[in-house]
CSV table of C-alpha atoms in Angstrom, one decimal:
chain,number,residue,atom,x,y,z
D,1,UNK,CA,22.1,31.4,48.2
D,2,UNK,CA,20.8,28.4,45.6
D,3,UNK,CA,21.7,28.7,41.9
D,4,UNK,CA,20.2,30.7,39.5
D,5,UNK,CA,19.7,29.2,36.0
D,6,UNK,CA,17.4,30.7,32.9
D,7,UNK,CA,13.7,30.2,34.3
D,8,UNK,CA,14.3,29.5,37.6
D,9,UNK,CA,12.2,31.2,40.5
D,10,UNK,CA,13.6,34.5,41.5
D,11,UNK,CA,15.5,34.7,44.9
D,12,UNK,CA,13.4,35.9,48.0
D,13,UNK,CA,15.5,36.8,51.2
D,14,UNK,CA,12.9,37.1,54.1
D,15,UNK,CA,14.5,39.3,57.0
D,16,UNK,CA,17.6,41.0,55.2
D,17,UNK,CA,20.6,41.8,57.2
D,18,UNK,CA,22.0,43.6,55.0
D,19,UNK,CA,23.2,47.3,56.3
D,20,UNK,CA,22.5,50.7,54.8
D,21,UNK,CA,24.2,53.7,56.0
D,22,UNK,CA,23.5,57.6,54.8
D,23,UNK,CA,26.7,59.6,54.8
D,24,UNK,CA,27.2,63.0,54.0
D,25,UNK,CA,28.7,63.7,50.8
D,26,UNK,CA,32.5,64.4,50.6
D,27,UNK,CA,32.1,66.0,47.6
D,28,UNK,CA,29.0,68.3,46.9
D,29,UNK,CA,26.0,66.5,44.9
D,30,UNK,CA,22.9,67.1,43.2
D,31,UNK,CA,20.1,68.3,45.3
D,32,UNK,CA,18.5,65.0,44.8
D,33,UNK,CA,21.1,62.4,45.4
D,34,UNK,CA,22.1,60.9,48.8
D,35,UNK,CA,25.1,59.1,49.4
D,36,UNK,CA,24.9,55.8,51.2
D,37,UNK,CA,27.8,53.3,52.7
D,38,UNK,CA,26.0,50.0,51.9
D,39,UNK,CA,27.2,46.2,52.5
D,40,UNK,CA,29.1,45.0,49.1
D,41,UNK,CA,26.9,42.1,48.4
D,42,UNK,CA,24.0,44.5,47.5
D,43,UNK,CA,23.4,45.4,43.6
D,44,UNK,CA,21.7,48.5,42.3
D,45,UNK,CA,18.7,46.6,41.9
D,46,UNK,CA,18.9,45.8,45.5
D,47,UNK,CA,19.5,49.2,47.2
D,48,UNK,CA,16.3,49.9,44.7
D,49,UNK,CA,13.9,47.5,46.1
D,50,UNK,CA,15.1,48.3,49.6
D,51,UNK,CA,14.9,52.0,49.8
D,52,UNK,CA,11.3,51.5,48.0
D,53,UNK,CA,10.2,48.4,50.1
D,54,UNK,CA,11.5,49.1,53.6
D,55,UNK,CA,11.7,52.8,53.6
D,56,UNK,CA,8.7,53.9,51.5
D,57,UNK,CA,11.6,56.0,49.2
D,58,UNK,CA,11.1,56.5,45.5
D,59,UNK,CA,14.2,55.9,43.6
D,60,UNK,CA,15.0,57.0,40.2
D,61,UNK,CA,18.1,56.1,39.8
D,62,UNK,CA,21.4,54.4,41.7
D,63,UNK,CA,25.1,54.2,40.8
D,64,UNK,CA,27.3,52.2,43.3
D,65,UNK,CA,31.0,51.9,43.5
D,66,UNK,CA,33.7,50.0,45.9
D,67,UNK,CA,35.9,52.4,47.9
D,68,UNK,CA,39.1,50.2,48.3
D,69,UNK,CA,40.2,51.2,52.5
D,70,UNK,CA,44.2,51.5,52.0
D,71,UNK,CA,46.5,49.0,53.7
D,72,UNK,CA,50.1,51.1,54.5
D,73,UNK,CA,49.3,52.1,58.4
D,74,UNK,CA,51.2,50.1,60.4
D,75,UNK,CA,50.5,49.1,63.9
D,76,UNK,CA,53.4,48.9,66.6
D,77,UNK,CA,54.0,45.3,65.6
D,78,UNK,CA,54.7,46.9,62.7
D,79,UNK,CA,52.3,44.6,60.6
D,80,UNK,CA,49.7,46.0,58.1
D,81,UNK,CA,46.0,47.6,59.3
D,82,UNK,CA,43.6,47.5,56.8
D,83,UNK,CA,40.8,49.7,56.3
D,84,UNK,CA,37.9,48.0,55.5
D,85,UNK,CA,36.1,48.2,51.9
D,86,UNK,CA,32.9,49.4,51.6
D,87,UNK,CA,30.5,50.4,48.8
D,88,UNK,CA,29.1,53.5,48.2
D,89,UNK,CA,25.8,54.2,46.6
D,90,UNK,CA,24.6,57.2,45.3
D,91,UNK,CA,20.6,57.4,45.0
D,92,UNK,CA,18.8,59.7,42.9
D,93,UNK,CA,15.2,60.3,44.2
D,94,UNK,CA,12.6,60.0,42.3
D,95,UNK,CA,9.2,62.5,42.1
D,96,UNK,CA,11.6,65.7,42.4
D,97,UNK,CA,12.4,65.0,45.9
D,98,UNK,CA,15.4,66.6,47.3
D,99,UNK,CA,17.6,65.7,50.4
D,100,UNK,CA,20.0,67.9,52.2
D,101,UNK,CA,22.2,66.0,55.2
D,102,UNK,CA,20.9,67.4,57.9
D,103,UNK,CA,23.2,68.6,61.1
D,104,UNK,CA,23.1,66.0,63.6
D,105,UNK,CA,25.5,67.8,66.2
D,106,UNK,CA,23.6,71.0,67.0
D,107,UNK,CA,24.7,73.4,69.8
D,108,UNK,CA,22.8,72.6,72.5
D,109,UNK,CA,22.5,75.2,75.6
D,110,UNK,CA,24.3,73.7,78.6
D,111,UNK,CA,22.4,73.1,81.8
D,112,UNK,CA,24.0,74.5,84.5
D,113,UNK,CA,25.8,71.7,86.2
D,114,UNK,CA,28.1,71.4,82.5
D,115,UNK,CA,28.7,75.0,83.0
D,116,UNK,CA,29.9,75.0,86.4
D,117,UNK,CA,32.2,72.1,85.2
D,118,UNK,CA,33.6,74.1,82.5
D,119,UNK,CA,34.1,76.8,84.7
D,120,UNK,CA,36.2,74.6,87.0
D,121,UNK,CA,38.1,73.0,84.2
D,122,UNK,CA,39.0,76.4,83.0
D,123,UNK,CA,40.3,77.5,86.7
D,124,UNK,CA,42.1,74.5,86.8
D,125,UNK,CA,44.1,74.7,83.6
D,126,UNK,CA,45.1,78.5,84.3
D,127,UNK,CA,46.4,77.6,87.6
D,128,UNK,CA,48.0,74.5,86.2
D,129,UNK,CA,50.0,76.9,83.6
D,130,UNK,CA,50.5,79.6,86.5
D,131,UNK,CA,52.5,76.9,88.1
D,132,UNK,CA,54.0,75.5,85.0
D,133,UNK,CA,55.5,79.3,84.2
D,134,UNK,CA,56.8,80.1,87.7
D,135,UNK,CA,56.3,83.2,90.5
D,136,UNK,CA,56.3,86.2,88.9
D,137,UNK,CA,57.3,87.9,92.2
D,138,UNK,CA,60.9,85.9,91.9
D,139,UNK,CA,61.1,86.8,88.2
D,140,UNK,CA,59.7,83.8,86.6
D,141,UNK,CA,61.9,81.3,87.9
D,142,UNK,CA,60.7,78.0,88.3
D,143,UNK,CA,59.7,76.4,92.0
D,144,UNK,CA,62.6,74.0,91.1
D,145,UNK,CA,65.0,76.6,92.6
D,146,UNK,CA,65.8,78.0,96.4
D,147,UNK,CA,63.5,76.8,99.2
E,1,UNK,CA,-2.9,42.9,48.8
E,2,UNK,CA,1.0,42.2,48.1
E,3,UNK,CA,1.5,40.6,51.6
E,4,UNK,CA,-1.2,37.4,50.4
E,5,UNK,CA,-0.6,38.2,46.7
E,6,UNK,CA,3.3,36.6,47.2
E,7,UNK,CA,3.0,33.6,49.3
E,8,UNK,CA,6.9,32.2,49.0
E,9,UNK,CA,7.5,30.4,45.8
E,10,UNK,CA,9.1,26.9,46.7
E,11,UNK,CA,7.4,26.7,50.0
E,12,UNK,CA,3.8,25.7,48.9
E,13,UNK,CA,3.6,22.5,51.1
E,14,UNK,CA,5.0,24.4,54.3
E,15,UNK,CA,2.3,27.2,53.9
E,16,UNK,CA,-1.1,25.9,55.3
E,17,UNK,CA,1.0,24.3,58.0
E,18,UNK,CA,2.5,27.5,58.6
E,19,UNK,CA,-0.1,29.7,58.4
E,20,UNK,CA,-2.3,27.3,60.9
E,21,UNK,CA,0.3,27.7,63.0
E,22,UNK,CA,1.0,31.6,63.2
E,23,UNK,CA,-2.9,31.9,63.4
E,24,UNK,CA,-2.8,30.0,66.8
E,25,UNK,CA,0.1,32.0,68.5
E,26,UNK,CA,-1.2,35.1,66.4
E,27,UNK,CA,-3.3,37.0,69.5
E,28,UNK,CA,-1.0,37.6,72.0
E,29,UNK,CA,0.7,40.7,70.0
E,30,UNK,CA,3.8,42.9,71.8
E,31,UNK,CA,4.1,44.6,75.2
E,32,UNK,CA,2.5,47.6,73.5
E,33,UNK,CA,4.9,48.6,71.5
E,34,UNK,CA,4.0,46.4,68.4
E,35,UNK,CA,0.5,47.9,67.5
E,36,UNK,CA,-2.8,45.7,67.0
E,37,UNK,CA,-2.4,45.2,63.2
E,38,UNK,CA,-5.3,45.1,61.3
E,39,UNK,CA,-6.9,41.4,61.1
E,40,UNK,CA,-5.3,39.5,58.4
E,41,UNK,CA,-2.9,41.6,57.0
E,42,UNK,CA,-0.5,39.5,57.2
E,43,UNK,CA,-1.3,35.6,56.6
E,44,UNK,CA,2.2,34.1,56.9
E,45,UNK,CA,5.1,34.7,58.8
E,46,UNK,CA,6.9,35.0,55.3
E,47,UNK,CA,5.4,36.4,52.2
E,48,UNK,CA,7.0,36.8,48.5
E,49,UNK,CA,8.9,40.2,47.3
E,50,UNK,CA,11.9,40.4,45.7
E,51,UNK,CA,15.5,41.0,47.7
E,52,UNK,CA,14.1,43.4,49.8
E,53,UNK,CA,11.6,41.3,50.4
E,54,UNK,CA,10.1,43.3,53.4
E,55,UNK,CA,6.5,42.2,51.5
E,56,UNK,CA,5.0,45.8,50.1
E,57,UNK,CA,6.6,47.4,53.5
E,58,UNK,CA,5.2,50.2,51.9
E,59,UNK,CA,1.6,48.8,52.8
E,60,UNK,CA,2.6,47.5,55.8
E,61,UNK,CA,3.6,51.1,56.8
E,62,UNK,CA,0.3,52.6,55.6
E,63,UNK,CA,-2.3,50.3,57.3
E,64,UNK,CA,0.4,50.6,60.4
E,65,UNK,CA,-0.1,54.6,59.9
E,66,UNK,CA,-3.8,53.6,59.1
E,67,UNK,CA,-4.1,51.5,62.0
E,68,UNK,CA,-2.4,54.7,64.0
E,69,UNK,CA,-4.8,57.1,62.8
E,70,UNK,CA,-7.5,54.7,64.0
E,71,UNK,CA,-6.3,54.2,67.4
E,72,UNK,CA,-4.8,57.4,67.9
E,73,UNK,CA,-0.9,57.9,68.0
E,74,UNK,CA,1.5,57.2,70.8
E,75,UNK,CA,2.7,60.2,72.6
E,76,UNK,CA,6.6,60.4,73.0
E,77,UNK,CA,8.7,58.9,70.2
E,78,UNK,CA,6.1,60.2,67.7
E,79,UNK,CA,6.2,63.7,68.9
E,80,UNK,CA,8.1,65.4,66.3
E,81,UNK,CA,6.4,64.2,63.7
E,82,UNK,CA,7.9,61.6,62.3
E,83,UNK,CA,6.5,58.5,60.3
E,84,UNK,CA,4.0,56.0,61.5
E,85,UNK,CA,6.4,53.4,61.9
E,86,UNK,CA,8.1,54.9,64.8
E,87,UNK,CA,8.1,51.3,67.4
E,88,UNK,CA,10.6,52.2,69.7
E,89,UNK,CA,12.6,48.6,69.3
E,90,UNK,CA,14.3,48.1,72.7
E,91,UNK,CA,11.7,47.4,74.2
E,92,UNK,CA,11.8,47.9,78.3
E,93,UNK,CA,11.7,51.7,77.9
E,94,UNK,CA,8.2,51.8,76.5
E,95,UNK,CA,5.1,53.1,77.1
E,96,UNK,CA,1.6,51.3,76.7
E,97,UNK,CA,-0.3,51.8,73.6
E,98,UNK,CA,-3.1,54.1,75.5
E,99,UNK,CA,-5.6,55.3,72.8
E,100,UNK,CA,-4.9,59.1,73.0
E,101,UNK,CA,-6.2,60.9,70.3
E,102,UNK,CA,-3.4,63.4,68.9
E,103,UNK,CA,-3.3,63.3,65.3
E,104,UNK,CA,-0.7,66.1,65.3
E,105,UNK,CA,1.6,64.1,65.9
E,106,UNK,CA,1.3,62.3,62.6
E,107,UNK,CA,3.9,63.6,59.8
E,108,UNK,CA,1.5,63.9,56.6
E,109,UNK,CA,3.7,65.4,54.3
E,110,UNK,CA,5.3,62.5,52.2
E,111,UNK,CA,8.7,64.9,51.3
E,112,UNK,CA,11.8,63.3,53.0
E,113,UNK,CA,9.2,60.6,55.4
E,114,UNK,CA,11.6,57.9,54.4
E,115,UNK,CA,14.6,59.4,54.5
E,116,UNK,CA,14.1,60.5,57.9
E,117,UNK,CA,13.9,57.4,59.4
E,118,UNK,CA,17.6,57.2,58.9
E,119,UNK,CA,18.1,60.2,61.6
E,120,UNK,CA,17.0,59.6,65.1
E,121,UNK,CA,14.3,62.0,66.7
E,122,UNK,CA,15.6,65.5,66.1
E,123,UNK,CA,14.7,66.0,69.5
E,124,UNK,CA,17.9,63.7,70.3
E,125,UNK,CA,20.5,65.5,67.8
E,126,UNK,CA,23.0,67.0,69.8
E,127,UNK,CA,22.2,65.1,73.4
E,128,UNK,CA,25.1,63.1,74.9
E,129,UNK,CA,23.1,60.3,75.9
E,130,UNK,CA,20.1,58.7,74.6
E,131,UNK,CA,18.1,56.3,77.2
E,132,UNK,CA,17.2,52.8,75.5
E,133,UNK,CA,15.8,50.1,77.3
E,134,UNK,CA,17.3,46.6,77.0
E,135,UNK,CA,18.5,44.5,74.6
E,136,UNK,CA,15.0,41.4,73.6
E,137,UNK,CA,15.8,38.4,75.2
E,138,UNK,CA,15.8,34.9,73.1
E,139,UNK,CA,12.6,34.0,76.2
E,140,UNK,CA,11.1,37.0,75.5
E,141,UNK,CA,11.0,36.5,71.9
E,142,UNK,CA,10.2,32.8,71.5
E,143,UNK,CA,6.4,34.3,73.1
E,144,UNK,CA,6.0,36.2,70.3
E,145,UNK,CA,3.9,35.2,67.1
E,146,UNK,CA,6.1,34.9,63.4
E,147,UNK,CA,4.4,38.1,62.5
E,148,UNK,CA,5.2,39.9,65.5
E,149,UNK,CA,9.1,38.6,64.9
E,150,UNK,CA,9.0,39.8,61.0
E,151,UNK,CA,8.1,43.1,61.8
E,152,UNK,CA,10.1,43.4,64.8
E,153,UNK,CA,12.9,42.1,62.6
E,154,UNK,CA,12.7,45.4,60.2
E,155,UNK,CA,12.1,47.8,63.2
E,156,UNK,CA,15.7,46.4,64.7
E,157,UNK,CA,17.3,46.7,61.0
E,158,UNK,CA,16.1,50.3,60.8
E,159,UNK,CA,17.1,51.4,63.8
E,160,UNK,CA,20.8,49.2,63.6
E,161,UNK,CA,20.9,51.9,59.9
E,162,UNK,CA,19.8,54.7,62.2
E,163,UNK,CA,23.0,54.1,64.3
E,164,UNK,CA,25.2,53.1,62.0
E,165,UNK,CA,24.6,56.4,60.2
E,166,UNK,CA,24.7,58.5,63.5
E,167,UNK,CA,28.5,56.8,64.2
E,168,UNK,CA,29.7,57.7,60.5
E,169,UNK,CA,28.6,61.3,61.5
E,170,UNK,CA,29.9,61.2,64.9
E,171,UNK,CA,33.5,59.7,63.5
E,172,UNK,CA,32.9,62.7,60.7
E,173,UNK,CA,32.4,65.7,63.1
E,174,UNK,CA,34.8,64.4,66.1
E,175,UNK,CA,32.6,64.0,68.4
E,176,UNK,CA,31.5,61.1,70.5
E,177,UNK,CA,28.3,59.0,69.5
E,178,UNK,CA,25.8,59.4,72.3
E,179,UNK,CA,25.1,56.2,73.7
E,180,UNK,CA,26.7,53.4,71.1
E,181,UNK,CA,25.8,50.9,73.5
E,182,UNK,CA,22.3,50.8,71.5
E,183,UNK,CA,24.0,49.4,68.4
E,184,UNK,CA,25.3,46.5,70.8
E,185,UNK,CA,21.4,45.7,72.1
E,186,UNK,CA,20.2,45.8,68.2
E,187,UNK,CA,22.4,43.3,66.6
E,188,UNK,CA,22.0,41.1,70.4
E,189,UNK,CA,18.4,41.5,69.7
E,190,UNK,CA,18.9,40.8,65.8
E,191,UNK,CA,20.6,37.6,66.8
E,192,UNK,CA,18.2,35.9,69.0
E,193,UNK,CA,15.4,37.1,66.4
E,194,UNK,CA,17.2,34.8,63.6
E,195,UNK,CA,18.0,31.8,66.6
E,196,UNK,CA,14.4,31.9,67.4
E,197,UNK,CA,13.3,31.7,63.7
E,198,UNK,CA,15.9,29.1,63.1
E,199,UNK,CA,14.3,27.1,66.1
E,200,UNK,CA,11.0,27.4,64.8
E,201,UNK,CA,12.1,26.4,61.2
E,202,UNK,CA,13.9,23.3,62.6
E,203,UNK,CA,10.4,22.0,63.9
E,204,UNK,CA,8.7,22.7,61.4
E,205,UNK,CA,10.7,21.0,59.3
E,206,UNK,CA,11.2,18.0,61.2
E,207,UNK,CA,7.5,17.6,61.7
E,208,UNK,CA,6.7,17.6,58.0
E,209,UNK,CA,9.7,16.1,56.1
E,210,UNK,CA,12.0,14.6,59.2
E,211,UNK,CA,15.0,16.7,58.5
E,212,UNK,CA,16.5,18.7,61.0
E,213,UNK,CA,18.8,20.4,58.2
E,214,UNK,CA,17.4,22.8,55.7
E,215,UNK,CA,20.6,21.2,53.0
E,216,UNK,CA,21.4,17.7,52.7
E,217,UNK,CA,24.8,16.6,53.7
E,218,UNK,CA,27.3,13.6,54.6
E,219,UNK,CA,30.2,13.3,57.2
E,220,UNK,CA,33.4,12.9,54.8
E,221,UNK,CA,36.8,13.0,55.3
E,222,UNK,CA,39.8,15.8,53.8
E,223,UNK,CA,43.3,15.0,53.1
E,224,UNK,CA,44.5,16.0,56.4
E,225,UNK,CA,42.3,12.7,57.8
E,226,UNK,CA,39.9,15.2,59.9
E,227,UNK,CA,36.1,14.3,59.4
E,228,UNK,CA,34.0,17.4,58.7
E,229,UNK,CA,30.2,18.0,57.7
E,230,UNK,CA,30.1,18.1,54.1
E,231,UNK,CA,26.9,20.1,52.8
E,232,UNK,CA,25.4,19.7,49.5
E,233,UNK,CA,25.6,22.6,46.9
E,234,UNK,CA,24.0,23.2,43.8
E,235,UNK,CA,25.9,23.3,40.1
E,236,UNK,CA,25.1,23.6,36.9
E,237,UNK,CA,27.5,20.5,36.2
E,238,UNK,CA,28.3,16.9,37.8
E,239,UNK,CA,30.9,17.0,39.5
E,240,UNK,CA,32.7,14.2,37.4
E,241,UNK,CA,32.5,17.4,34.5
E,242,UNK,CA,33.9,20.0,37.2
E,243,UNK,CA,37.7,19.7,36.9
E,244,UNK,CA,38.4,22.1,39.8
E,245,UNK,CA,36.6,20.0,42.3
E,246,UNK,CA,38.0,16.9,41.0
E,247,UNK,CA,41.4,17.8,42.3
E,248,UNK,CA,39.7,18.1,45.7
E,249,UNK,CA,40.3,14.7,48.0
E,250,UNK,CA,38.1,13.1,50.4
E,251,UNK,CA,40.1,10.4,51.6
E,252,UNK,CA,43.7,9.8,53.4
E,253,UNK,CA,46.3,8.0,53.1
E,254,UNK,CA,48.0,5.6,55.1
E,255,UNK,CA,50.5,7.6,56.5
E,256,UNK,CA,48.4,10.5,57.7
E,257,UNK,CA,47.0,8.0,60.8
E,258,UNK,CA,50.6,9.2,62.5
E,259,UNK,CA,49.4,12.9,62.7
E,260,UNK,CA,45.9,11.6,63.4
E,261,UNK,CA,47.1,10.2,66.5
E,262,UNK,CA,49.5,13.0,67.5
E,263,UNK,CA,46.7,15.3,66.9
E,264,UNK,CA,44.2,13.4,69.1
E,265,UNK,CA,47.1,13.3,71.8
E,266,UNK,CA,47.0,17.3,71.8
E,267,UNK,CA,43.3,17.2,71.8
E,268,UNK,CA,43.0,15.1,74.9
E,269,UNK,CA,46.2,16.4,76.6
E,270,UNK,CA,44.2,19.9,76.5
E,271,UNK,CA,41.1,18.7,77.7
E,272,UNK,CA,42.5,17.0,80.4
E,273,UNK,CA,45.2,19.9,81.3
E,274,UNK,CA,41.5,22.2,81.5
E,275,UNK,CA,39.7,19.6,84.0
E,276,UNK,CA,42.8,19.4,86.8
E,277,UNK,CA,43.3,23.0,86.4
E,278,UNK,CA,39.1,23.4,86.9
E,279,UNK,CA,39.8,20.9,90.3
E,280,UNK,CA,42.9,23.0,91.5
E,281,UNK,CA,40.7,26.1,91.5
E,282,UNK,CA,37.6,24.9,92.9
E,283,UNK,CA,40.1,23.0,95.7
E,284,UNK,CA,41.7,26.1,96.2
E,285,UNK,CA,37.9,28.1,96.9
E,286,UNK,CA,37.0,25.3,98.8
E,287,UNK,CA,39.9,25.7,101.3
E,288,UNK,CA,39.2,29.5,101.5
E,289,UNK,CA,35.4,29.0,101.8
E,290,UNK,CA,34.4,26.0,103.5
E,291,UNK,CA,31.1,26.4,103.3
E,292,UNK,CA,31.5,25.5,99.7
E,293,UNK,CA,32.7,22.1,100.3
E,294,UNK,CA,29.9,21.8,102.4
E,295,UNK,CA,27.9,22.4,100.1
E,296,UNK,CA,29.5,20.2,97.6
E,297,UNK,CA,29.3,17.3,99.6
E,298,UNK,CA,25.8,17.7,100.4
E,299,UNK,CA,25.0,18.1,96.6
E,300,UNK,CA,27.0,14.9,95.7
């Protein structure tokens, strides 16, 4: 991005790439605060203006903070893996909005043909442990034995 | 209006030029899924607003939601009710803009409009696949107008935050993301959207000033004797005050030209190892086909 000195024009990206997840809190919040993973060049000023510009949200307030992804799991090379950093914002909305995360995974009801899989999956597994365990007529001992 | 209020700052000599030129490719608007904007809403490709700078998206929403009410909603993606700005960005999977008059499908209430756009249609939650069509195409896209790129540009961005926050959820609750081949197709799309703007820049620029590049530059040489593009920056000092950069060298010395050559011997020694082994394979398919070397030999 070009320098900024005192009285200079005032930077104007045109199509942002910048990312902006919403996450559901961790830790309970405040009716109206949402929690958002957002890319760590962004300021509070610019989560502001983008909530307000591109999603038509009123913002009263935002607090960010960089979540430092540990470095201690090993691979089999036994080298480092990082977990990436990311930032987290916390947006207060503005007008007395509130936001609850909603549940994205809802029970759905399962069409038949998921059904009739899972009854066949079921059958399978039982006969699969029936075989693991052994005839109960010869006393539980394994096929491994006799004829 | 804020779109004409902020025409870009530095960029007053590109603007008429520009704006000509958008006007021109301005009528042929999207395959149906971009909606007739209102005449002269938006004047540039680019307009002013600050990082964000998606230029009063908040008014671009409302005359899109304005323009909606006028020509009657889409059926489908709109259906549960959510916000006017609801262009279903791949684009192969969509319907034609038929003026069907269903205002109920318009959400109204201005409670959690926003937010929702970070949720897919809650018709989708809890599916295990999603149907998207395919990914836009750098051809496709150099057809469309600058406007028609802009705003396609923020659809794609929404919907890339829409899936990124539907895989955190996914990785949250254990369960797989339905259908992550979409976030694939958006940042493909997002891609050839920023080549195509890139392209049209270059001309633009070369037309008016006769620089292909946007920053100055020279060819210089580091330490290591390799010749790179050097770009201009900008800094608040010379560079005879910046003792950091001073320390930097542009030059070699004499008895770098060793390694030069040694690394010039690697360079072709690869190039040429990649040619024979191209030969022995297209000798080896010519043997098993012949109608390939037929066909070769015709060609040549």
């Amino acid at each position: 991005y070009p320098l900024f000195q005192l009285g200079g024009p005032q930077l104007r990206i045109f199509r942002p790439n910048f990312f902006m997840l919403a996450v559901r809190p961790g830790v309970p919040q405040p009716e109206d605060t949402v929690q958002f993973r957002v890319s760590m060049e962004m300021t509070k000023v610019d989560i502001k203006n983008y909530l307000e510009k591109i999603y038509d949200v009123p913002v009263a307030a935002v607090r960010t903070r960089i979540q430092y992804g540990a470095n201690n799991k090993r691979n089999h090379k036994n080298q480092r893996v990082k977990k990436p950093d990311y930032k987290v914002a916390y947006v207060q909305l503005g007008q007395g909005q509130t936001f609850q995360f909603p549940n994205l995974f809802p029970e759905k009801e399962q069409d038949t043909e998921t059904r009739a899989f899972d009854d066949f999956k079921d059958k399978y597994m039982e006969r699969e442990k029936q075989r693991q365990k052994g005839d109960l007529r010869r006393g539980g001992v394994p096929d491994w034995f006799g004829l | 209006m804020a779109a004409i209020a902020g025409t870009g700052t530095g960029a007053e000599p590109a603007t008429p030029l520009a704006r000509r030129w958008v006007k021109l490719s301005g009528h042929h608007l999207g395959k149906g899924q971009i909606l007739h904007s209102p005449s002269g809403a938006w004047h540039c490709g680019r307009g002013g607003g600050v990082m964000a700078a998606a230029v009063g998206m908040a008014a671009l929403c409302r005359r899109l939601t304005a323009a909606l009410r006028l020509s009657g909603a889409r059926p489908g993606p709109t259906a549960a009710g959510l916000p006017g700005l609801t262009l279903n960005p791949l684009h192969k999977n969509l319907v034609k803009v038929e003026p069907v008059h269903q205002l109920k499908f318009l959400h109204t209430s201005l409670s959690r409009r926003g937010l929702e756009e970070f949720f897919d249609d809650p018709k989708n939650w809890g599916e295990k696949t999603v149907k998207s069509g395919d990914a836009w195409n750098i051809k496709q896209l150099r057809a469309k107008s600058s406007e028609d790129l802009h705003k396609l540009w923020y659809v794609l961005l929404k919907e890339k935050n829409m899936l990124l926050t539907l895989e955190q959820e996914s990785k949250r609750q254990l369960k797989p993301m339905p259908s992550p081949e979409r976030l694939e197709k958006v940042e493909k799309s997002m891609k050839n959207i920023d080549l195509v703007v890139k392209e049209r820049e270059i001309a633009l620029r070369l037309l008016q000033t006769g620089h292909e590049k946007p920053v100055p530059g020279e060819w210089r040489h580091d330490f290591l004797g390799r010749t790179y593009w050097y770009t201009y920056k900008e800094w608040p000092i010379p560079w005879y005050l910046n003792k950091k950069h001073k320390k930097r060298r542009f030059y070699y010395l004499r008895h770098v030209n060793h390694f030069i050559r040694l690394r010039l011997e690697k360079f072709l020694r690869r190039k040429a190892r990649k040619q024979n082994l191209e030969r022995t394979r297209r000798k080896v398919l010519e043997r098993k086909f012949p109608h390939l070397a037929a066909k070769s030999q015709s060609q040549q």
